């Protein structure tokens, strides 16, 4: 089986990117972390990529004349690096529609709440946890979902809940969600790497592991 070549999209610190890349390097022979795509020139994720020996590129919409030119440049870079799959890891931009179309059902993202609640444009980072607490909800968590043309509206691949206490601060809830989301992301990504995912009837179905000979 050929190794799945993965690109990560990040805009900031890159801790999720580093976690996934390091675990795949240690534990998986069928996946290669091949590229980091950043939307910010000063993103620390770029330094993490350098330390990990992973190629990186920077794409900023303002440097292109049109949305189409921007998307084509991104697709060209993904093609050059022979990317099979994309993991968003703190990417604060909407993925261009042409890229989503080219990688339909091959882009994953993590969101720090139980979608479809507390998702959409502008709902990221601590804002999400502040909204959860303000709502009075007693459950939150992490969601791994496929990416489509709208923020946080793709098919849900996995979710894990955490309890929200009555006296929680946004910082406390954020830490609790962060303690589970990277492992959840990794576990979900493995199912795609292992070709154990089928999508039909607008739902994701998981296949059992293939038994060893």
mmCIF file of C-alpha atoms in Angstrom:
data_model
loop_
_atom_site.group_PDB
_atom_site.id
_atom_site.type_symbol
_atom_site.label_atom_id
_atom_site.label_comp_id
_atom_site.label_asym_id
_atom_site.label_seq_id
_atom_site.Cartn_x
_atom_site.Cartn_y
_atom_site.Cartn_z
ATOM 1 C CA UNK A 1 0.000 0.000 0.000
ATOM 2 C CA UNK A 2 1.356 3.419 -0.971
ATOM 3 C CA UNK A 3 1.820 5.853 1.883
ATOM 4 C CA UNK A 4 -0.808 8.566 2.253
ATOM 5 C CA UNK A 5 0.893 11.938 1.824
ATOM 6 C CA UNK A 6 -0.601 14.489 4.207
ATOM 7 C CA UNK A 7 -0.563 18.287 4.168
ATOM 8 C CA UNK A 8 -1.372 20.304 7.257
ATOM 9 C CA UNK A 9 -2.940 23.768 7.116
ATOM 10 C CA UNK A 10 -2.159 26.044 10.079
ATOM 11 C CA UNK A 11 -2.302 29.742 10.914
ATOM 12 C CA UNK A 12 -0.750 29.946 14.353
ATOM 13 C CA UNK A 13 1.203 28.011 16.942
ATOM 14 C CA UNK A 14 0.940 24.611 15.299
ATOM 15 C CA UNK A 15 0.750 22.343 18.342
ATOM 16 C CA UNK A 16 -1.886 20.103 16.742
ATOM 17 C CA UNK A 17 0.153 19.900 13.537
ATOM 18 C CA UNK A 18 3.252 18.872 15.486
ATOM 19 C CA UNK A 19 1.339 16.306 17.542
ATOM 20 C CA UNK A 20 -0.137 14.600 14.470
ATOM 21 C CA UNK A 21 3.106 14.706 12.475
ATOM 22 C CA UNK A 22 5.225 13.305 15.298
ATOM 23 C CA UNK A 23 2.823 10.484 16.107
ATOM 24 C CA UNK A 24 2.477 9.482 12.485
ATOM 25 C CA UNK A 25 6.256 9.478 12.120
ATOM 26 C CA UNK A 26 6.644 7.186 15.131
ATOM 27 C CA UNK A 27 3.691 4.886 14.641
ATOM 28 C CA UNK A 28 2.540 4.720 11.020
ATOM 29 C CA UNK A 29 4.316 3.333 7.980
ATOM 30 C CA UNK A 30 1.394 4.140 5.670
ATOM 31 C CA UNK A 31 1.399 7.915 6.134
ATOM 32 C CA UNK A 32 3.905 10.683 5.428
ATOM 33 C CA UNK A 33 3.679 14.253 6.720
ATOM 34 C CA UNK A 34 4.711 15.945 3.494
ATOM 35 C CA UNK A 35 3.779 19.632 3.713
ATOM 36 C CA UNK A 36 2.698 22.507 5.948
ATOM 37 C CA UNK A 37 0.570 25.249 4.408
ATOM 38 C CA UNK A 38 0.417 28.437 6.460
ATOM 39 C CA UNK A 39 -1.776 31.512 6.048
ATOM 40 C CA UNK A 40 0.576 33.673 8.141
ATOM 41 C CA UNK A 41 4.250 34.454 7.600
ATOM 42 C CA UNK A 42 4.922 34.648 11.335
ATOM 43 C CA UNK A 43 3.056 31.496 12.325
ATOM 44 C CA UNK A 44 5.168 29.471 14.751
ATOM 45 C CA UNK A 45 3.909 26.380 12.936
ATOM 46 C CA UNK A 46 6.494 27.223 10.261
ATOM 47 C CA UNK A 47 9.294 26.855 12.798
ATOM 48 C CA UNK A 48 7.835 23.549 13.955
ATOM 49 C CA UNK A 49 7.806 22.329 10.341
ATOM 50 C CA UNK A 50 11.459 23.311 9.969
ATOM 51 C CA UNK A 51 12.378 21.411 13.136
ATOM 52 C CA UNK A 52 10.485 18.354 11.902
ATOM 53 C CA UNK A 53 12.060 18.478 8.445
ATOM 54 C CA UNK A 54 8.698 19.077 6.754
ATOM 55 C CA UNK A 55 8.448 21.388 3.750
ATOM 56 C CA UNK A 56 6.311 24.489 4.176
ATOM 57 C CA UNK A 57 4.657 27.103 1.973
ATOM 58 C CA UNK A 58 2.803 30.333 2.764
ATOM 59 C CA UNK A 59 -0.337 31.389 0.919
ATOM 60 C CA UNK A 60 -2.053 34.693 1.649
ATOM 61 C CA UNK A 61 -5.063 35.761 -0.378
ATOM 62 C CA UNK A 62 -3.969 39.403 -0.576
ATOM 63 C CA UNK A 63 -0.928 38.409 -2.617
ATOM 64 C CA UNK A 64 -3.094 37.142 -5.495
ATOM 65 C CA UNK A 65 -5.255 39.033 -7.979
ATOM 66 C CA UNK A 66 -8.278 36.759 -7.629
ATOM 67 C CA UNK A 67 -9.785 33.927 -5.609
ATOM 68 C CA UNK A 68 -9.236 31.658 -8.602
ATOM 69 C CA UNK A 69 -5.537 32.488 -8.860
ATOM 70 C CA UNK A 70 -5.136 31.944 -5.119
ATOM 71 C CA UNK A 71 -6.826 28.542 -5.269
ATOM 72 C CA UNK A 72 -4.863 27.439 -8.329
ATOM 73 C CA UNK A 73 -1.557 28.342 -6.683
ATOM 74 C CA UNK A 74 -2.510 26.326 -3.615
ATOM 75 C CA UNK A 75 -3.598 23.367 -5.729
ATOM 76 C CA UNK A 76 -0.349 23.532 -7.668
ATOM 77 C CA UNK A 77 1.682 23.296 -4.461
ATOM 78 C CA UNK A 78 -0.413 20.361 -3.268
ATOM 79 C CA UNK A 79 0.137 18.634 -6.605
ATOM 80 C CA UNK A 80 3.902 19.225 -6.555
ATOM 81 C CA UNK A 81 4.089 17.596 -3.126
ATOM 82 C CA UNK A 82 1.745 14.784 -4.256
ATOM 83 C CA UNK A 83 -0.686 15.433 -1.406
ATOM 84 C CA UNK A 84 -3.430 12.850 -0.885
ATOM 85 C CA UNK A 85 -5.088 14.214 2.246
ATOM 86 C CA UNK A 86 -5.335 17.501 4.187
ATOM 87 C CA UNK A 87 -5.588 18.093 7.935
ATOM 88 C CA UNK A 88 -6.586 21.547 9.139
ATOM 89 C CA UNK A 89 -4.791 22.307 12.392
ATOM 90 C CA UNK A 90 -5.716 25.757 13.618
ATOM 91 C CA UNK A 91 -6.261 27.129 10.115
ATOM 92 C CA UNK A 92 -8.171 30.393 10.485
ATOM 93 C CA UNK A 93 -9.187 30.834 6.853
ATOM 94 C CA UNK A 94 -11.877 29.286 4.688
ATOM 95 C CA UNK A 95 -10.295 26.711 2.392
ATOM 96 C CA UNK A 96 -10.773 27.842 -1.236
ATOM 97 C CA UNK A 97 -13.722 26.163 -2.929
ATOM 98 C CA UNK A 98 -11.558 24.742 -5.723
ATOM 99 C CA UNK A 99 -9.350 23.047 -3.146
ATOM 100 C CA UNK A 100 -12.359 21.642 -1.291
ATOM 101 C CA UNK A 101 -13.748 20.308 -4.572
ATOM 102 C CA UNK A 102 -10.436 18.716 -5.558
ATOM 103 C CA UNK A 103 -10.061 17.096 -2.135
ATOM 104 C CA UNK A 104 -13.712 16.290 -1.471
ATOM 105 C CA UNK A 105 -14.008 14.022 1.592
ATOM 106 C CA UNK A 106 -10.230 14.197 2.047
ATOM 107 C CA UNK A 107 -9.982 17.239 4.335
ATOM 108 C CA UNK A 108 -10.390 16.938 8.109
ATOM 109 C CA UNK A 109 -10.716 19.668 10.720
ATOM 110 C CA UNK A 110 -11.023 19.804 14.495
ATOM 111 C CA UNK A 111 -13.492 22.138 16.239
ATOM 112 C CA UNK A 112 -13.505 22.774 20.013
ATOM 113 C CA UNK A 113 -17.218 22.167 20.606
ATOM 114 C CA UNK A 114 -19.912 19.636 19.791
ATOM 115 C CA UNK A 115 -21.020 20.659 16.315
ATOM 116 C CA UNK A 116 -23.437 21.690 14.929
ATOM 117 C CA UNK A 117 -23.641 23.832 18.077
ATOM 118 C CA UNK A 118 -21.170 26.712 18.517
ATOM 119 C CA UNK A 119 -19.770 26.582 15.007
ATOM 120 C CA UNK A 120 -19.601 28.885 12.012
ATOM 121 C CA UNK A 121 -17.701 31.978 10.929
ATOM 122 C CA UNK A 122 -15.905 33.680 13.797
ATOM 123 C CA UNK A 123 -16.317 30.738 16.159
ATOM 124 C CA UNK A 124 -12.790 29.673 16.966
ATOM 125 C CA UNK A 125 -10.426 29.496 19.925
ATOM 126 C CA UNK A 126 -11.582 30.880 23.241
ATOM 127 C CA UNK A 127 -14.632 32.518 21.664
ATOM 128 C CA UNK A 128 -16.182 29.077 21.361
ATOM 129 C CA UNK A 129 -15.734 28.271 25.037
ATOM 130 C CA UNK A 130 -17.041 31.671 26.087
ATOM 131 C CA UNK A 131 -20.172 31.042 24.012
ATOM 132 C CA UNK A 132 -20.647 27.576 25.524
ATOM 133 C CA UNK A 133 -20.438 28.939 29.057
ATOM 134 C CA UNK A 134 -22.719 31.877 28.273
ATOM 135 C CA UNK A 135 -25.338 29.488 26.914
ATOM 136 C CA UNK A 136 -25.500 27.475 30.129
ATOM 137 C CA UNK A 137 -24.705 24.223 28.317
ATOM 138 C CA UNK A 138 -23.473 21.420 30.551
ATOM 139 C CA UNK A 139 -21.703 19.476 27.808
ATOM 140 C CA UNK A 140 -19.071 20.567 25.343
ATOM 141 C CA UNK A 141 -16.204 18.717 23.723
ATOM 142 C CA UNK A 142 -14.365 18.275 20.442
ATOM 143 C CA UNK A 143 -15.573 17.459 16.941
ATOM 144 C CA UNK A 144 -13.603 16.077 14.010
ATOM 145 C CA UNK A 145 -15.385 16.782 10.732
ATOM 146 C CA UNK A 146 -14.889 16.728 7.014
ATOM 147 C CA UNK A 147 -14.490 20.139 5.421
ATOM 148 C CA UNK A 148 -16.896 21.531 2.845
ATOM 149 C CA UNK A 149 -17.483 25.019 1.466
ATOM 150 C CA UNK A 150 -18.964 26.368 4.721
ATOM 151 C CA UNK A 151 -17.361 26.868 8.121
ATOM 152 C CA UNK A 152 -17.930 23.831 10.368
ATOM 153 C CA UNK A 153 -20.736 22.349 8.259
ATOM 154 C CA UNK A 154 -19.071 19.223 6.842
ATOM 155 C CA UNK A 155 -19.990 15.680 7.867
ATOM 156 C CA UNK A 156 -19.114 14.857 11.461
ATOM 157 C CA UNK A 157 -16.495 12.113 11.688
ATOM 158 C CA UNK A 158 -16.059 11.853 15.472
ATOM 159 C CA UNK A 159 -17.019 13.611 18.692
ATOM 160 C CA UNK A 160 -16.013 13.366 22.328
ATOM 161 C CA UNK A 161 -17.792 15.188 25.140
ATOM 162 C CA UNK A 162 -16.503 16.872 28.277
ATOM 163 C CA UNK A 163 -18.531 18.147 31.220
ATOM 164 C CA UNK A 164 -19.030 21.872 31.720
ATOM 165 C CA UNK A 165 -19.123 22.856 35.380
ATOM 166 C CA UNK A 166 -21.303 25.686 36.638
ATOM 167 C CA UNK A 167 -18.260 27.670 37.773
ATOM 168 C CA UNK A 168 -16.029 26.962 34.748
ATOM 169 C CA UNK A 169 -14.110 29.797 33.144
ATOM 170 C CA UNK A 170 -13.462 29.823 29.403
ATOM 171 C CA UNK A 171 -9.809 29.070 30.147
ATOM 172 C CA UNK A 172 -10.681 26.023 32.244
ATOM 173 C CA UNK A 173 -13.078 24.647 29.650
ATOM 174 C CA UNK A 174 -10.570 25.294 26.887
ATOM 175 C CA UNK A 175 -7.920 23.275 28.747
ATOM 176 C CA UNK A 176 -10.347 20.391 29.268
ATOM 177 C CA UNK A 177 -11.273 20.272 25.584
ATOM 178 C CA UNK A 178 -7.646 20.563 24.504
ATOM 179 C CA UNK A 179 -6.802 17.567 26.671
ATOM 180 C CA UNK A 180 -8.941 15.316 24.442
ATOM 181 C CA UNK A 181 -9.001 16.820 20.964
ATOM 182 C CA UNK A 182 -5.541 15.858 19.669
ATOM 183 C CA UNK A 183 -5.982 12.171 20.490
ATOM 184 C CA UNK A 184 -9.463 12.218 18.963
ATOM 185 C CA UNK A 185 -8.068 13.827 15.815
ATOM 186 C CA UNK A 186 -5.280 11.276 15.553
ATOM 187 C CA UNK A 187 -7.626 8.312 16.057
ATOM 188 C CA UNK A 188 -9.979 9.627 13.385
ATOM 189 C CA UNK A 189 -7.182 10.329 10.921
ATOM 190 C CA UNK A 190 -5.960 6.749 11.322
ATOM 191 C CA UNK A 191 -9.293 5.435 10.059
ATOM 192 C CA UNK A 192 -8.803 7.376 6.822
ATOM 193 C CA UNK A 193 -5.170 6.256 6.543
ATOM 194 C CA UNK A 194 -6.277 2.649 7.014
ATOM 195 C CA UNK A 195 -8.945 3.026 4.295
ATOM 196 C CA UNK A 196 -11.692 2.160 6.777
ATOM 197 C CA UNK A 197 -14.041 4.995 5.839
ATOM 198 C CA UNK A 198 -17.036 4.864 3.506
ATOM 199 C CA UNK A 199 -19.342 7.806 2.836
ATOM 200 C CA UNK A 200 -22.872 7.264 1.593
ATOM 201 C CA UNK A 201 -26.372 8.540 2.388
ATOM 202 C CA UNK A 202 -24.660 11.723 3.600
ATOM 203 C CA UNK A 203 -23.119 9.824 6.497
ATOM 204 C CA UNK A 204 -19.687 8.486 7.389
ATOM 205 C CA UNK A 205 -19.486 4.747 7.983
ATOM 206 C CA UNK A 206 -16.474 3.007 9.499
ATOM 207 C CA UNK A 207 -15.307 -0.421 8.438
ATOM 208 C CA UNK A 208 -13.833 -2.961 10.841
ATOM 209 C CA UNK A 209 -10.084 -3.464 10.798
ATOM 210 C CA UNK A 210 -8.702 -5.890 8.247
ATOM 211 C CA UNK A 211 -7.545 -8.995 10.134
ATOM 212 C CA UNK A 212 -3.865 -9.872 9.945
ATOM 213 C CA UNK A 213 -2.965 -12.954 7.960
#
